[in-house]
Amino acid sequence: MPLVLPHHTLEEIPQLLYTELKKGMVQKKHPFRNVVFSTSAQESPMSRWVVCRHITSEQGFYIYTDGRSQKILELNQNPNCNLLFYHDRHGLQIRFNCKGTIHRQNELTQKYWPGVKGHSAENYTTSLAPGTPIASIKHGQEFLEEITDEYFTVLELNPYAFEVVQLSRDGHIRANFDRTIHGQWKGSFIVP
């Protein structure tokens, strides 16, 4: 069943979408929990699935990563990035254009590191950096002796524009939104 309906106004749509996006941050099986994160460094865009962890009060997003990962190098070269959410049951796609900020060993990472438990903490404490060539699978499963937050990194992704596409048998709906200098979303409907 579609989430965005023909009677919804451009002023209502951002709040409607963010209400659904917030469900993805707390419900582990929600389709908005996992998101495609894309960066663009030198020659070609790079996309990967990540877990969206939190929506900020300014309607930005947090994802966690290892500070030695390729996405960090790419964001350092070009902070422009993209998040693509898709809800298959609603036929809803949302693509955010964002500016990325890297947080490592600061107040923000100290706030979220205690919530990283058990095997999840190992994701940020491999002996070798993510993407390092290895001779055997077991070398990719070697961890630092002490589990610390040394490489734990929070990516803060602040959207400046987004596009929503609502697929429906009754007619598709598509709209673009740009963030105003006052932090509000100003939108326009476009042809799907």
mmCIF file of the C-alpha atoms, coordinates in Angstrom:
data_MODEL
# 
_entry.id   MODEL 
# 
loop_
_atom_site.group_PDB 
_atom_site.id 
_atom_site.type_symbol 
_atom_site.label_atom_id 
_atom_site.label_alt_id 
_atom_site.label_comp_id 
_atom_site.label_asym_id 
_atom_site.label_entity_id 
_atom_site.label_seq_id 
_atom_site.pdbx_PDB_ins_code 
_atom_site.Cartn_x 
_atom_site.Cartn_y 
_atom_site.Cartn_z 
_atom_site.occupancy 
_atom_site.B_iso_or_equiv 
_atom_site.pdbx_formal_charge 
_atom_site.auth_seq_id 
_atom_site.auth_comp_id 
_atom_site.auth_asym_id 
_atom_site.auth_atom_id 
_atom_site.pdbx_PDB_model_num 
ATOM 1   C CA . MET A 1 1   ? 0.000  0.000   0.000   1.00 0.00 ? 1   MET A CA 1 
ATOM 2   C CA . PRO A 1 2   ? 1.440  3.423   -0.927  1.00 0.00 ? 2   PRO A CA 1 
ATOM 3   C CA . LEU A 1 3   ? 2.561  5.730   1.856   1.00 0.00 ? 3   LEU A CA 1 
ATOM 4   C CA . VAL A 1 4   ? 2.501  8.974   -0.136  1.00 0.00 ? 4   VAL A CA 1 
ATOM 5   C CA . LEU A 1 5   ? -0.995 9.515   -1.491  1.00 0.00 ? 5   LEU A CA 1 
ATOM 6   C CA . PRO A 1 6   ? -2.399 12.019  -4.030  1.00 0.00 ? 6   PRO A CA 1 
ATOM 7   C CA . HIS A 1 7   ? -4.056 14.090  -1.287  1.00 0.00 ? 7   HIS A CA 1 
ATOM 8   C CA . HIS A 1 8   ? -0.742 14.715  0.528   1.00 0.00 ? 8   HIS A CA 1 
ATOM 9   C CA . THR A 1 9   ? 0.672  18.205  0.074   1.00 0.00 ? 9   THR A CA 1 
ATOM 10  C CA . LEU A 1 10  ? 4.320  19.114  -0.469  1.00 0.00 ? 10  LEU A CA 1 
ATOM 11  C CA . GLU A 1 11  ? 4.362  20.474  3.085   1.00 0.00 ? 11  GLU A CA 1 
ATOM 12  C CA . GLU A 1 12  ? 3.131  17.136  4.532   1.00 0.00 ? 12  GLU A CA 1 
ATOM 13  C CA . ILE A 1 13  ? 5.412  14.764  2.641   1.00 0.00 ? 13  ILE A CA 1 
ATOM 14  C CA . PRO A 1 14  ? 8.740  15.389  4.479   1.00 0.00 ? 14  PRO A CA 1 
ATOM 15  C CA . GLN A 1 15  ? 7.148  14.804  7.903   1.00 0.00 ? 15  GLN A CA 1 
ATOM 16  C CA . LEU A 1 16  ? 5.369  11.696  6.615   1.00 0.00 ? 16  LEU A CA 1 
ATOM 17  C CA . LEU A 1 17  ? 8.656  10.306  5.257   1.00 0.00 ? 17  LEU A CA 1 
ATOM 18  C CA . TYR A 1 18  ? 10.704 11.100  8.358   1.00 0.00 ? 18  TYR A CA 1 
ATOM 19  C CA . THR A 1 19  ? 8.090  9.400   10.543  1.00 0.00 ? 19  THR A CA 1 
ATOM 20  C CA . GLU A 1 20  ? 8.592  6.222   8.493   1.00 0.00 ? 20  GLU A CA 1 
ATOM 21  C CA . LEU A 1 21  ? 12.387 6.639   8.395   1.00 0.00 ? 21  LEU A CA 1 
ATOM 22  C CA . LYS A 1 22  ? 12.492 6.844   12.211  1.00 0.00 ? 22  LYS A CA 1 
ATOM 23  C CA . LYS A 1 23  ? 10.766 3.452   12.399  1.00 0.00 ? 23  LYS A CA 1 
ATOM 24  C CA . GLY A 1 24  ? 13.743 2.040   10.512  1.00 0.00 ? 24  GLY A CA 1 
ATOM 25  C CA . MET A 1 25  ? 16.092 3.199   13.250  1.00 0.00 ? 25  MET A CA 1 
ATOM 26  C CA . VAL A 1 26  ? 14.293 1.204   15.960  1.00 0.00 ? 26  VAL A CA 1 
ATOM 27  C CA . GLN A 1 27  ? 12.746 -1.784  14.146  1.00 0.00 ? 27  GLN A CA 1 
ATOM 28  C CA . LYS A 1 28  ? 15.480 -4.230  13.087  1.00 0.00 ? 28  LYS A CA 1 
ATOM 29  C CA . LYS A 1 29  ? 13.434 -5.754  10.252  1.00 0.00 ? 29  LYS A CA 1 
ATOM 30  C CA . HIS A 1 30  ? 12.160 -2.454  8.859   1.00 0.00 ? 30  HIS A CA 1 
ATOM 31  C CA . PRO A 1 31  ? 13.194 -1.885  5.198   1.00 0.00 ? 31  PRO A CA 1 
ATOM 32  C CA . PHE A 1 32  ? 14.669 1.516   6.064   1.00 0.00 ? 32  PHE A CA 1 
ATOM 33  C CA . ARG A 1 33  ? 17.145 -0.007  8.546   1.00 0.00 ? 33  ARG A CA 1 
ATOM 34  C CA . ASN A 1 34  ? 19.539 -0.913  5.721   1.00 0.00 ? 34  ASN A CA 1 
ATOM 35  C CA . VAL A 1 35  ? 20.331 1.744   3.167   1.00 0.00 ? 35  VAL A CA 1 
ATOM 36  C CA . VAL A 1 36  ? 22.543 2.099   0.106   1.00 0.00 ? 36  VAL A CA 1 
ATOM 37  C CA . PHE A 1 37  ? 25.319 4.610   0.839   1.00 0.00 ? 37  PHE A CA 1 
ATOM 38  C CA . SER A 1 38  ? 27.171 6.042   -2.169  1.00 0.00 ? 38  SER A CA 1 
ATOM 39  C CA . THR A 1 39  ? 30.313 8.104   -2.358  1.00 0.00 ? 39  THR A CA 1 
ATOM 40  C CA . SER A 1 40  ? 32.212 9.489   -5.314  1.00 0.00 ? 40  SER A CA 1 
ATOM 41  C CA . ALA A 1 41  ? 35.939 9.922   -5.208  1.00 0.00 ? 41  ALA A CA 1 
ATOM 42  C CA . GLN A 1 42  ? 38.004 9.848   -8.350  1.00 0.00 ? 42  GLN A CA 1 
ATOM 43  C CA . GLU A 1 43  ? 36.686 7.885   -11.309 1.00 0.00 ? 43  GLU A CA 1 
ATOM 44  C CA . SER A 1 44  ? 33.493 6.113   -10.389 1.00 0.00 ? 44  SER A CA 1 
ATOM 45  C CA . PRO A 1 45  ? 30.808 6.143   -7.707  1.00 0.00 ? 45  PRO A CA 1 
ATOM 46  C CA . MET A 1 46  ? 31.032 3.530   -4.959  1.00 0.00 ? 46  MET A CA 1 
ATOM 47  C CA . SER A 1 47  ? 27.890 2.097   -3.340  1.00 0.00 ? 47  SER A CA 1 
ATOM 48  C CA . ARG A 1 48  ? 27.454 -0.247  -0.419  1.00 0.00 ? 48  ARG A CA 1 
ATOM 49  C CA . TRP A 1 49  ? 24.754 -1.383  1.995   1.00 0.00 ? 49  TRP A CA 1 
ATOM 50  C CA . VAL A 1 50  ? 25.071 0.094   5.489   1.00 0.00 ? 50  VAL A CA 1 
ATOM 51  C CA . VAL A 1 51  ? 22.936 0.182   8.613   1.00 0.00 ? 51  VAL A CA 1 
ATOM 52  C CA . CYS A 1 52  ? 21.355 3.548   9.295   1.00 0.00 ? 52  CYS A CA 1 
ATOM 53  C CA . ARG A 1 53  ? 21.701 3.985   13.066  1.00 0.00 ? 53  ARG A CA 1 
ATOM 54  C CA . HIS A 1 54  ? 20.125 7.291   14.000  1.00 0.00 ? 54  HIS A CA 1 
ATOM 55  C CA . ILE A 1 55  ? 18.257 10.341  12.695  1.00 0.00 ? 55  ILE A CA 1 
ATOM 56  C CA . THR A 1 56  ? 19.479 13.601  14.183  1.00 0.00 ? 56  THR A CA 1 
ATOM 57  C CA . SER A 1 57  ? 17.277 16.420  15.407  1.00 0.00 ? 57  SER A CA 1 
ATOM 58  C CA . GLU A 1 58  ? 18.319 18.307  12.224  1.00 0.00 ? 58  GLU A CA 1 
ATOM 59  C CA . GLN A 1 59  ? 17.034 15.388  10.083  1.00 0.00 ? 59  GLN A CA 1 
ATOM 60  C CA . GLY A 1 60  ? 20.510 14.088  9.298   1.00 0.00 ? 60  GLY A CA 1 
ATOM 61  C CA . PHE A 1 61  ? 21.656 10.474  9.566   1.00 0.00 ? 61  PHE A CA 1 
ATOM 62  C CA . TYR A 1 62  ? 24.380 8.564   11.422  1.00 0.00 ? 62  TYR A CA 1 
ATOM 63  C CA . ILE A 1 63  ? 26.049 5.414   10.181  1.00 0.00 ? 63  ILE A CA 1 
ATOM 64  C CA . TYR A 1 64  ? 28.959 3.581   11.805  1.00 0.00 ? 64  TYR A CA 1 
ATOM 65  C CA . THR A 1 65  ? 32.117 2.432   10.070  1.00 0.00 ? 65  THR A CA 1 
ATOM 66  C CA . ASP A 1 66  ? 35.756 1.517   10.598  1.00 0.00 ? 66  ASP A CA 1 
ATOM 67  C CA . GLY A 1 67  ? 37.888 4.654   10.327  1.00 0.00 ? 67  GLY A CA 1 
ATOM 68  C CA . ARG A 1 68  ? 40.308 2.782   8.049   1.00 0.00 ? 68  ARG A CA 1 
ATOM 69  C CA . SER A 1 69  ? 37.639 1.922   5.441   1.00 0.00 ? 69  SER A CA 1 
ATOM 70  C CA . GLN A 1 70  ? 37.634 3.112   1.836   1.00 0.00 ? 70  GLN A CA 1 
ATOM 71  C CA . LYS A 1 71  ? 34.529 5.229   2.389   1.00 0.00 ? 71  LYS A CA 1 
ATOM 72  C CA . ILE A 1 72  ? 36.537 7.451   4.746   1.00 0.00 ? 72  ILE A CA 1 
ATOM 73  C CA . LEU A 1 73  ? 39.130 8.132   2.040   1.00 0.00 ? 73  LEU A CA 1 
ATOM 74  C CA . GLU A 1 74  ? 36.357 8.860   -0.446  1.00 0.00 ? 74  GLU A CA 1 
ATOM 75  C CA . LEU A 1 75  ? 34.546 11.278  1.899   1.00 0.00 ? 75  LEU A CA 1 
ATOM 76  C CA . ASN A 1 76  ? 37.821 13.058  2.622   1.00 0.00 ? 76  ASN A CA 1 
ATOM 77  C CA . GLN A 1 77  ? 38.239 13.624  -1.132  1.00 0.00 ? 77  GLN A CA 1 
ATOM 78  C CA . ASN A 1 78  ? 34.604 14.547  -1.721  1.00 0.00 ? 78  ASN A CA 1 
ATOM 79  C CA . PRO A 1 79  ? 32.124 15.034  1.159   1.00 0.00 ? 79  PRO A CA 1 
ATOM 80  C CA . ASN A 1 80  ? 29.121 14.861  -1.206  1.00 0.00 ? 80  ASN A CA 1 
ATOM 81  C CA . CYS A 1 81  ? 27.365 11.532  -0.806  1.00 0.00 ? 81  CYS A CA 1 
ATOM 82  C CA . ASN A 1 82  ? 24.022 9.854   -1.281  1.00 0.00 ? 82  ASN A CA 1 
ATOM 83  C CA . LEU A 1 83  ? 21.657 7.662   0.757   1.00 0.00 ? 83  LEU A CA 1 
ATOM 84  C CA . LEU A 1 84  ? 19.061 5.525   -1.033  1.00 0.00 ? 84  LEU A CA 1 
ATOM 85  C CA . PHE A 1 85  ? 16.187 4.062   0.983   1.00 0.00 ? 85  PHE A CA 1 
ATOM 86  C CA . TYR A 1 86  ? 13.644 1.647   -0.492  1.00 0.00 ? 86  TYR A CA 1 
ATOM 87  C CA . HIS A 1 87  ? 10.512 0.256   1.163   1.00 0.00 ? 87  HIS A CA 1 
ATOM 88  C CA . ASP A 1 88  ? 9.335  -2.657  -0.972  1.00 0.00 ? 88  ASP A CA 1 
ATOM 89  C CA . ARG A 1 89  ? 5.953  -3.103  0.740   1.00 0.00 ? 89  ARG A CA 1 
ATOM 90  C CA . HIS A 1 90  ? 5.060  0.560   0.174   1.00 0.00 ? 90  HIS A CA 1 
ATOM 91  C CA . GLY A 1 91  ? 6.797  0.873   -3.219  1.00 0.00 ? 91  GLY A CA 1 
ATOM 92  C CA . LEU A 1 92  ? 8.605  3.901   -1.819  1.00 0.00 ? 92  LEU A CA 1 
ATOM 93  C CA . GLN A 1 93  ? 12.061 5.156   -2.791  1.00 0.00 ? 93  GLN A CA 1 
ATOM 94  C CA . ILE A 1 94  ? 13.814 8.119   -1.117  1.00 0.00 ? 94  ILE A CA 1 
ATOM 95  C CA . ARG A 1 95  ? 17.193 9.378   -2.318  1.00 0.00 ? 95  ARG A CA 1 
ATOM 96  C CA . PHE A 1 96  ? 19.019 11.929  -0.162  1.00 0.00 ? 96  PHE A CA 1 
ATOM 97  C CA . ASN A 1 97  ? 21.903 14.110  -1.355  1.00 0.00 ? 97  ASN A CA 1 
ATOM 98  C CA . CYS A 1 98  ? 24.115 14.771  1.673   1.00 0.00 ? 98  CYS A CA 1 
ATOM 99  C CA . LYS A 1 99  ? 27.325 16.309  2.932   1.00 0.00 ? 99  LYS A CA 1 
ATOM 100 C CA . GLY A 1 100 ? 29.304 13.858  5.026   1.00 0.00 ? 100 GLY A CA 1 
ATOM 101 C CA . THR A 1 101 ? 31.214 14.664  8.206   1.00 0.00 ? 101 THR A CA 1 
ATOM 102 C CA . ILE A 1 102 ? 33.598 12.142  9.765   1.00 0.00 ? 102 ILE A CA 1 
ATOM 103 C CA . HIS A 1 103 ? 33.635 11.742  13.564  1.00 0.00 ? 103 HIS A CA 1 
ATOM 104 C CA . ARG A 1 104 ? 36.422 9.682   15.107  1.00 0.00 ? 104 ARG A CA 1 
ATOM 105 C CA . GLN A 1 105 ? 37.565 9.632   18.714  1.00 0.00 ? 105 GLN A CA 1 
ATOM 106 C CA . ASN A 1 106 ? 35.484 12.619  19.687  1.00 0.00 ? 106 ASN A CA 1 
ATOM 107 C CA . GLU A 1 107 ? 32.456 13.389  21.832  1.00 0.00 ? 107 GLU A CA 1 
ATOM 108 C CA . LEU A 1 108 ? 30.023 11.834  19.335  1.00 0.00 ? 108 LEU A CA 1 
ATOM 109 C CA . THR A 1 109 ? 31.875 8.516   19.040  1.00 0.00 ? 109 THR A CA 1 
ATOM 110 C CA . GLN A 1 110 ? 32.258 8.387   22.817  1.00 0.00 ? 110 GLN A CA 1 
ATOM 111 C CA . LYS A 1 111 ? 28.486 8.749   23.096  1.00 0.00 ? 111 LYS A CA 1 
ATOM 112 C CA . TYR A 1 112 ? 27.689 5.861   20.703  1.00 0.00 ? 112 TYR A CA 1 
ATOM 113 C CA . TRP A 1 113 ? 30.575 3.416   21.310  1.00 0.00 ? 113 TRP A CA 1 
ATOM 114 C CA . PRO A 1 114 ? 29.098 2.021   24.578  1.00 0.00 ? 114 PRO A CA 1 
ATOM 115 C CA . GLY A 1 115 ? 26.033 0.895   22.575  1.00 0.00 ? 115 GLY A CA 1 
ATOM 116 C CA . VAL A 1 116 ? 28.186 -1.238  20.263  1.00 0.00 ? 116 VAL A CA 1 
ATOM 117 C CA . LYS A 1 117 ? 28.059 -4.663  21.900  1.00 0.00 ? 117 LYS A CA 1 
ATOM 118 C CA . GLY A 1 118 ? 29.591 -8.135  21.490  1.00 0.00 ? 118 GLY A CA 1 
ATOM 119 C CA . HIS A 1 119 ? 30.464 -9.245  17.990  1.00 0.00 ? 119 HIS A CA 1 
ATOM 120 C CA . SER A 1 120 ? 29.436 -5.854  16.620  1.00 0.00 ? 120 SER A CA 1 
ATOM 121 C CA . ALA A 1 121 ? 32.440 -4.263  18.337  1.00 0.00 ? 121 ALA A CA 1 
ATOM 122 C CA . GLU A 1 122 ? 34.702 -6.643  16.413  1.00 0.00 ? 122 GLU A CA 1 
ATOM 123 C CA . ASN A 1 123 ? 33.586 -4.963  13.184  1.00 0.00 ? 123 ASN A CA 1 
ATOM 124 C CA . TYR A 1 124 ? 35.746 -1.997  14.195  1.00 0.00 ? 124 TYR A CA 1 
ATOM 125 C CA . THR A 1 125 ? 38.716 -3.897  15.650  1.00 0.00 ? 125 THR A CA 1 
ATOM 126 C CA . THR A 1 126 ? 40.110 -6.160  12.924  1.00 0.00 ? 126 THR A CA 1 
ATOM 127 C CA . SER A 1 127 ? 43.897 -6.407  12.918  1.00 0.00 ? 127 SER A CA 1 
ATOM 128 C CA . LEU A 1 128 ? 44.019 -5.359  9.292   1.00 0.00 ? 128 LEU A CA 1 
ATOM 129 C CA . ALA A 1 129 ? 42.142 -2.456  7.739   1.00 0.00 ? 129 ALA A CA 1 
ATOM 130 C CA . PRO A 1 130 ? 38.975 -3.237  5.767   1.00 0.00 ? 130 PRO A CA 1 
ATOM 131 C CA . GLY A 1 131 ? 39.809 -3.938  2.123   1.00 0.00 ? 131 GLY A CA 1 
ATOM 132 C CA . THR A 1 132 ? 43.336 -5.199  2.836   1.00 0.00 ? 132 THR A CA 1 
ATOM 133 C CA . PRO A 1 133 ? 44.235 -8.156  0.565   1.00 0.00 ? 133 PRO A CA 1 
ATOM 134 C CA . ILE A 1 134 ? 44.651 -11.393 2.566   1.00 0.00 ? 134 ILE A CA 1 
ATOM 135 C CA . ALA A 1 135 ? 46.050 -14.824 1.738   1.00 0.00 ? 135 ALA A CA 1 
ATOM 136 C CA . SER A 1 136 ? 43.400 -16.697 3.712   1.00 0.00 ? 136 SER A CA 1 
ATOM 137 C CA . ILE A 1 137 ? 39.879 -16.007 5.014   1.00 0.00 ? 137 ILE A CA 1 
ATOM 138 C CA . LYS A 1 138 ? 41.113 -16.600 8.580   1.00 0.00 ? 138 LYS A CA 1 
ATOM 139 C CA . HIS A 1 139 ? 43.370 -13.530 8.312   1.00 0.00 ? 139 HIS A CA 1 
ATOM 140 C CA . GLY A 1 140 ? 40.255 -11.421 7.894   1.00 0.00 ? 140 GLY A CA 1 
ATOM 141 C CA . GLN A 1 141 ? 38.936 -12.799 11.198  1.00 0.00 ? 141 GLN A CA 1 
ATOM 142 C CA . GLU A 1 142 ? 41.891 -11.688 13.308  1.00 0.00 ? 142 GLU A CA 1 
ATOM 143 C CA . PHE A 1 143 ? 41.118 -8.962  15.822  1.00 0.00 ? 143 PHE A CA 1 
ATOM 144 C CA . LEU A 1 144 ? 43.145 -6.604  17.974  1.00 0.00 ? 144 LEU A CA 1 
ATOM 145 C CA . GLU A 1 145 ? 43.895 -7.980  21.433  1.00 0.00 ? 145 GLU A CA 1 
ATOM 146 C CA . GLU A 1 146 ? 42.017 -5.169  23.126  1.00 0.00 ? 146 GLU A CA 1 
ATOM 147 C CA . ILE A 1 147 ? 38.605 -4.080  21.845  1.00 0.00 ? 147 ILE A CA 1 
ATOM 148 C CA . THR A 1 148 ? 38.679 -0.294  21.866  1.00 0.00 ? 148 THR A CA 1 
ATOM 149 C CA . ASP A 1 149 ? 37.012 2.523   19.969  1.00 0.00 ? 149 ASP A CA 1 
ATOM 150 C CA . GLU A 1 150 ? 40.269 3.470   18.187  1.00 0.00 ? 150 GLU A CA 1 
ATOM 151 C CA . TYR A 1 151 ? 38.809 2.867   14.705  1.00 0.00 ? 151 TYR A CA 1 
ATOM 152 C CA . PHE A 1 152 ? 35.111 3.282   15.519  1.00 0.00 ? 152 PHE A CA 1 
ATOM 153 C CA . THR A 1 153 ? 33.814 6.118   13.350  1.00 0.00 ? 153 THR A CA 1 
ATOM 154 C CA . VAL A 1 154 ? 30.429 7.798   13.062  1.00 0.00 ? 154 VAL A CA 1 
ATOM 155 C CA . LEU A 1 155 ? 29.554 9.296   9.702   1.00 0.00 ? 155 LEU A CA 1 
ATOM 156 C CA . GLU A 1 156 ? 27.177 12.224  10.001  1.00 0.00 ? 156 GLU A CA 1 
ATOM 157 C CA . LEU A 1 157 ? 25.264 12.654  6.762   1.00 0.00 ? 157 LEU A CA 1 
ATOM 158 C CA . ASN A 1 158 ? 23.411 15.945  6.472   1.00 0.00 ? 158 ASN A CA 1 
ATOM 159 C CA . PRO A 1 159 ? 20.915 16.107  3.603   1.00 0.00 ? 159 PRO A CA 1 
ATOM 160 C CA . TYR A 1 160 ? 20.555 19.239  1.528   1.00 0.00 ? 160 TYR A CA 1 
ATOM 161 C CA . ALA A 1 161 ? 18.110 17.724  -1.016  1.00 0.00 ? 161 ALA A CA 1 
ATOM 162 C CA . PHE A 1 162 ? 16.017 14.620  -1.520  1.00 0.00 ? 162 PHE A CA 1 
ATOM 163 C CA . GLU A 1 163 ? 13.772 12.999  -4.068  1.00 0.00 ? 163 GLU A CA 1 
ATOM 164 C CA . VAL A 1 164 ? 10.872 10.709  -3.313  1.00 0.00 ? 164 VAL A CA 1 
ATOM 165 C CA . VAL A 1 165 ? 9.226  8.287   -5.735  1.00 0.00 ? 165 VAL A CA 1 
ATOM 166 C CA . GLN A 1 166 ? 6.000  6.591   -4.687  1.00 0.00 ? 166 GLN A CA 1 
ATOM 167 C CA . LEU A 1 167 ? 5.057  3.718   -6.973  1.00 0.00 ? 167 LEU A CA 1 
ATOM 168 C CA . SER A 1 168 ? 1.360  2.878   -7.164  1.00 0.00 ? 168 SER A CA 1 
ATOM 169 C CA . ARG A 1 169 ? -1.038 1.142   -9.539  1.00 0.00 ? 169 ARG A CA 1 
ATOM 170 C CA . ASP A 1 170 ? -3.221 4.232   -9.210  1.00 0.00 ? 170 ASP A CA 1 
ATOM 171 C CA . GLY A 1 171 ? -0.427 6.453   -10.524 1.00 0.00 ? 171 GLY A CA 1 
ATOM 172 C CA . HIS A 1 172 ? 3.140  7.156   -9.437  1.00 0.00 ? 172 HIS A CA 1 
ATOM 173 C CA . ILE A 1 173 ? 4.061  10.277  -7.455  1.00 0.00 ? 173 ILE A CA 1 
ATOM 174 C CA . ARG A 1 174 ? 7.481  11.925  -7.592  1.00 0.00 ? 174 ARG A CA 1 
ATOM 175 C CA . ALA A 1 175 ? 8.751  15.061  -5.880  1.00 0.00 ? 175 ALA A CA 1 
ATOM 176 C CA . ASN A 1 176 ? 12.038 16.904  -5.287  1.00 0.00 ? 176 ASN A CA 1 
ATOM 177 C CA . PHE A 1 177 ? 12.855 18.782  -2.090  1.00 0.00 ? 177 PHE A CA 1 
ATOM 178 C CA . ASP A 1 178 ? 15.634 21.238  -1.263  1.00 0.00 ? 178 ASP A CA 1 
ATOM 179 C CA . ARG A 1 179 ? 16.559 22.445  2.219   1.00 0.00 ? 179 ARG A CA 1 
ATOM 180 C CA . THR A 1 180 ? 16.081 26.188  2.683   1.00 0.00 ? 180 THR A CA 1 
ATOM 181 C CA . ILE A 1 181 ? 18.485 28.383  4.642   1.00 0.00 ? 181 ILE A CA 1 
ATOM 182 C CA . HIS A 1 182 ? 16.026 28.064  7.550   1.00 0.00 ? 182 HIS A CA 1 
ATOM 183 C CA . GLY A 1 183 ? 16.274 24.253  7.544   1.00 0.00 ? 183 GLY A CA 1 
ATOM 184 C CA . GLN A 1 184 ? 12.827 23.665  6.045   1.00 0.00 ? 184 GLN A CA 1 
ATOM 185 C CA . TRP A 1 185 ? 12.064 21.498  3.000   1.00 0.00 ? 185 TRP A CA 1 
ATOM 186 C CA . LYS A 1 186 ? 10.763 23.256  -0.113  1.00 0.00 ? 186 LYS A CA 1 
ATOM 187 C CA . GLY A 1 187 ? 9.421  20.883  -2.711  1.00 0.00 ? 187 GLY A CA 1 
ATOM 188 C CA . SER A 1 188 ? 7.914  20.522  -6.133  1.00 0.00 ? 188 SER A CA 1 
ATOM 189 C CA . PHE A 1 189 ? 6.119  17.661  -7.830  1.00 0.00 ? 189 PHE A CA 1 
ATOM 190 C CA . ILE A 1 190 ? 7.793  16.306  -10.978 1.00 0.00 ? 190 ILE A CA 1 
ATOM 191 C CA . VAL A 1 191 ? 6.830  13.785  -13.634 1.00 0.00 ? 191 VAL A CA 1 
ATOM 192 C CA . PRO A 1 192 ? 7.511  10.239  -12.350 1.00 0.00 ? 192 PRO A CA 1 
# 
